[in-house]
Amino acid sequence: DAMVIQNPRYQVTQFGKPVTLSCSQTLNHNVMYWYQQKSSQAPKLLFHYYDKDFNNEADTPDNFQSRRPNTSFCFLDIRSPGLGDAAMYLCATNEGEIQPQHFGDGTRLSIL
Amino acid sequence: GQNIDQPTEMTATEGAIVQINCTYQTSGFNGLFWYQQHAGEAPTFLSYNVLDGLEEKGRFSSFLSRSKGYSYLLLKELQMKDSASYLCAVMDSNYQLIWGAGTKLIIKP
């Protein structure tokens, strides 16, 4: 089945230790998104790619970086995680702007 | 600023009908989406409205009034598995999704 896959489902890292979250898709969608979602809050858009064009939200901290080496894969790098970065990180894709977004299962990040 | 308002929590009874409202103020409008999100899981797409009126999909229907900046999600014949959060999201003139914080729906037997 075509889908959006995020690895790992649960990630534990230490305060200040870099961590990378991954997302892959078999839908061949042009657009990929990274969201941060904290408990009982709306998803917060961090970045999105339209093909290789990278779009960074104005309020995304510099601590967060992203890479999209090809259509299928996208990575979220957190260079120096702080306690406030503990959250669910969601990857989503769609074919174009006015299309529903398809989400992966998310990675729940914990910071020790 | 851009704003999406929906109730924080609602309770309903199994087998009944519930209506979850969403009001929005955004810079432009390119459609309104409803997503379902079970606790600890990712959102799943339910419906999309771009024109005024009612869209029906089985037990779920979604209504839009652009002039009033208003939508609702109607869930019929409620089942226990419908206990989840329901998120309203509006696509603005920049094709960015503006998300509401979600309505937590609790279904009681």
CSV table of C-alpha atoms in Angstrom, one decimal, chain B:
chain,number,residue,atom,x,y,z
B,1,GLY,CA,-4.2,37.6,12.6
B,2,GLN,CA,-5.4,34.3,11.5
B,3,ASN,CA,-7.7,32.3,13.9
B,4,ILE,CA,-9.6,29.0,14.0
B,5,ASP,CA,-12.0,28.5,16.8
B,6,GLN,CA,-13.6,25.2,17.8
B,7,PRO,CA,-14.9,23.9,21.1
B,8,THR,CA,-12.2,22.2,23.3
B,9,GLU,CA,-14.3,19.2,24.3
B,10,MET,CA,-17.7,17.7,23.6
B,11,THR,CA,-19.5,14.6,25.0
B,12,ALA,CA,-22.1,12.5,23.2
B,13,THR,CA,-23.9,9.2,23.6
B,14,GLU,CA,-23.3,6.1,21.5
B,15,GLY,CA,-25.8,5.9,18.6
B,16,ALA,CA,-26.6,9.7,18.8
B,17,ILE,CA,-25.7,12.6,16.5
B,18,VAL,CA,-23.1,15.3,17.3
B,19,GLN,CA,-22.2,18.6,15.5
B,20,ILE,CA,-18.8,20.1,15.9
B,21,ASN,CA,-18.5,23.7,14.9
B,22,CYS,CA,-15.6,25.6,13.6
B,23,THR,CA,-15.3,29.4,12.9
B,24,TYR,CA,-12.4,30.9,11.1
B,25,GLN,CA,-10.8,34.2,10.3
B,26,THR,CA,-8.0,33.9,7.7
B,27,SER,CA,-6.3,35.9,5.1
B,28,GLY,CA,-8.0,34.4,2.1
B,29,PHE,CA,-9.7,31.0,1.7
B,30,ASN,CA,-8.8,28.1,-0.5
B,31,GLY,CA,-10.8,25.4,1.3
B,32,LEU,CA,-11.6,23.9,4.7
B,33,PHE,CA,-10.5,20.4,5.9
B,34,TRP,CA,-11.6,18.2,8.7
B,35,TYR,CA,-9.3,15.6,10.2
B,36,GLN,CA,-9.8,13.0,12.8
B,37,GLN,CA,-6.9,12.3,15.3
B,38,HIS,CA,-7.0,9.5,17.8
B,39,ALA,CA,-4.8,10.0,20.9
B,40,GLY,CA,-1.1,9.4,20.2
B,41,GLU,CA,-1.8,8.9,16.4
B,42,ALA,CA,-1.5,11.1,13.3
B,43,PRO,CA,-4.4,13.0,11.8
B,44,THR,CA,-6.4,11.3,9.1
B,45,PHE,CA,-8.3,13.2,6.4
B,46,LEU,CA,-12.1,13.2,6.7
B,47,SER,CA,-13.5,15.8,4.4
B,48,TYR,CA,-12.9,18.9,2.3
B,49,ASN,CA,-15.2,21.8,1.5
B,50,VAL,CA,-14.4,24.6,-0.9
B,51,LEU,CA,-17.9,25.7,-1.9
B,52,ASP,CA,-20.8,26.5,0.4
B,53,GLY,CA,-23.1,23.6,1.3
B,54,LEU,CA,-23.1,20.2,2.6
B,55,GLU,CA,-20.7,17.3,1.7
B,56,GLU,CA,-21.8,13.9,2.8
B,57,LYS,CA,-19.6,10.9,3.3
B,58,GLY,CA,-21.3,8.0,5.0
B,59,ARG,CA,-21.9,8.7,8.7
B,60,PHE,CA,-19.9,12.0,8.4
B,61,SER,CA,-21.0,15.2,6.8
B,62,SER,CA,-19.4,18.6,6.6
B,63,PHE,CA,-21.0,22.0,6.0
B,64,LEU,CA,-19.5,25.3,4.9
B,65,SER,CA,-20.7,28.9,4.8
B,66,ARG,CA,-17.9,31.1,3.5
B,67,SER,CA,-19.8,34.3,4.1
B,68,LYS,CA,-20.1,33.5,7.8
B,69,GLY,CA,-16.7,32.0,8.2
B,70,TYR,CA,-18.3,28.9,9.6
B,71,SER,CA,-18.2,25.1,9.2
B,72,TYR,CA,-19.5,22.1,11.0
B,73,LEU,CA,-18.8,18.4,11.1
B,74,LEU,CA,-21.8,16.2,11.7
B,75,LEU,CA,-21.3,12.7,12.9
B,76,LYS,CA,-24.3,10.3,12.9
B,77,GLU,CA,-24.9,6.9,14.6
B,78,LEU,CA,-22.0,7.5,16.9
B,79,GLN,CA,-19.7,4.6,17.7
B,80,MET,CA,-17.3,4.2,20.5
B,81,LYS,CA,-14.4,4.3,18.0
B,82,ASP,CA,-15.4,7.8,17.1
B,83,SER,CA,-13.9,9.0,20.4
B,84,ALA,CA,-11.1,11.2,19.1
B,85,SER,CA,-10.0,14.8,18.4
B,86,TYR,CA,-11.5,16.5,15.4
B,87,LEU,CA,-9.4,19.2,13.8
B,88,CYS,CA,-10.6,21.9,11.5
B,89,ALA,CA,-8.0,23.4,9.2
B,90,VAL,CA,-8.4,26.3,6.6
B,91,MET,CA,-6.1,26.8,3.6
B,92,ASP,CA,-5.3,30.5,3.3
B,93,SER,CA,-4.4,32.6,0.3
B,94,ASN,CA,-0.8,31.4,0.5
B,95,TYR,CA,-2.0,27.8,0.4
B,96,GLN,CA,-0.9,27.3,4.0
B,97,LEU,CA,-3.1,25.2,6.3
B,98,ILE,CA,-4.1,27.1,9.4
B,99,TRP,CA,-5.1,24.5,12.1
B,100,GLY,CA,-7.5,24.7,14.9
B,101,ALA,CA,-6.5,23.1,18.2
B,102,GLY,CA,-9.1,20.4,17.8
B,103,THR,CA,-12.2,19.3,19.6
B,104,LYS,CA,-11.9,16.3,21.8
B,105,LEU,CA,-15.1,14.1,21.4
B,106,ILE,CA,-15.9,11.7,24.2
B,107,ILE,CA,-18.5,9.0,23.4
B,108,LYS,CA,-20.3,7.5,26.3
B,109,PRO,CA,-22.2,4.1,26.2
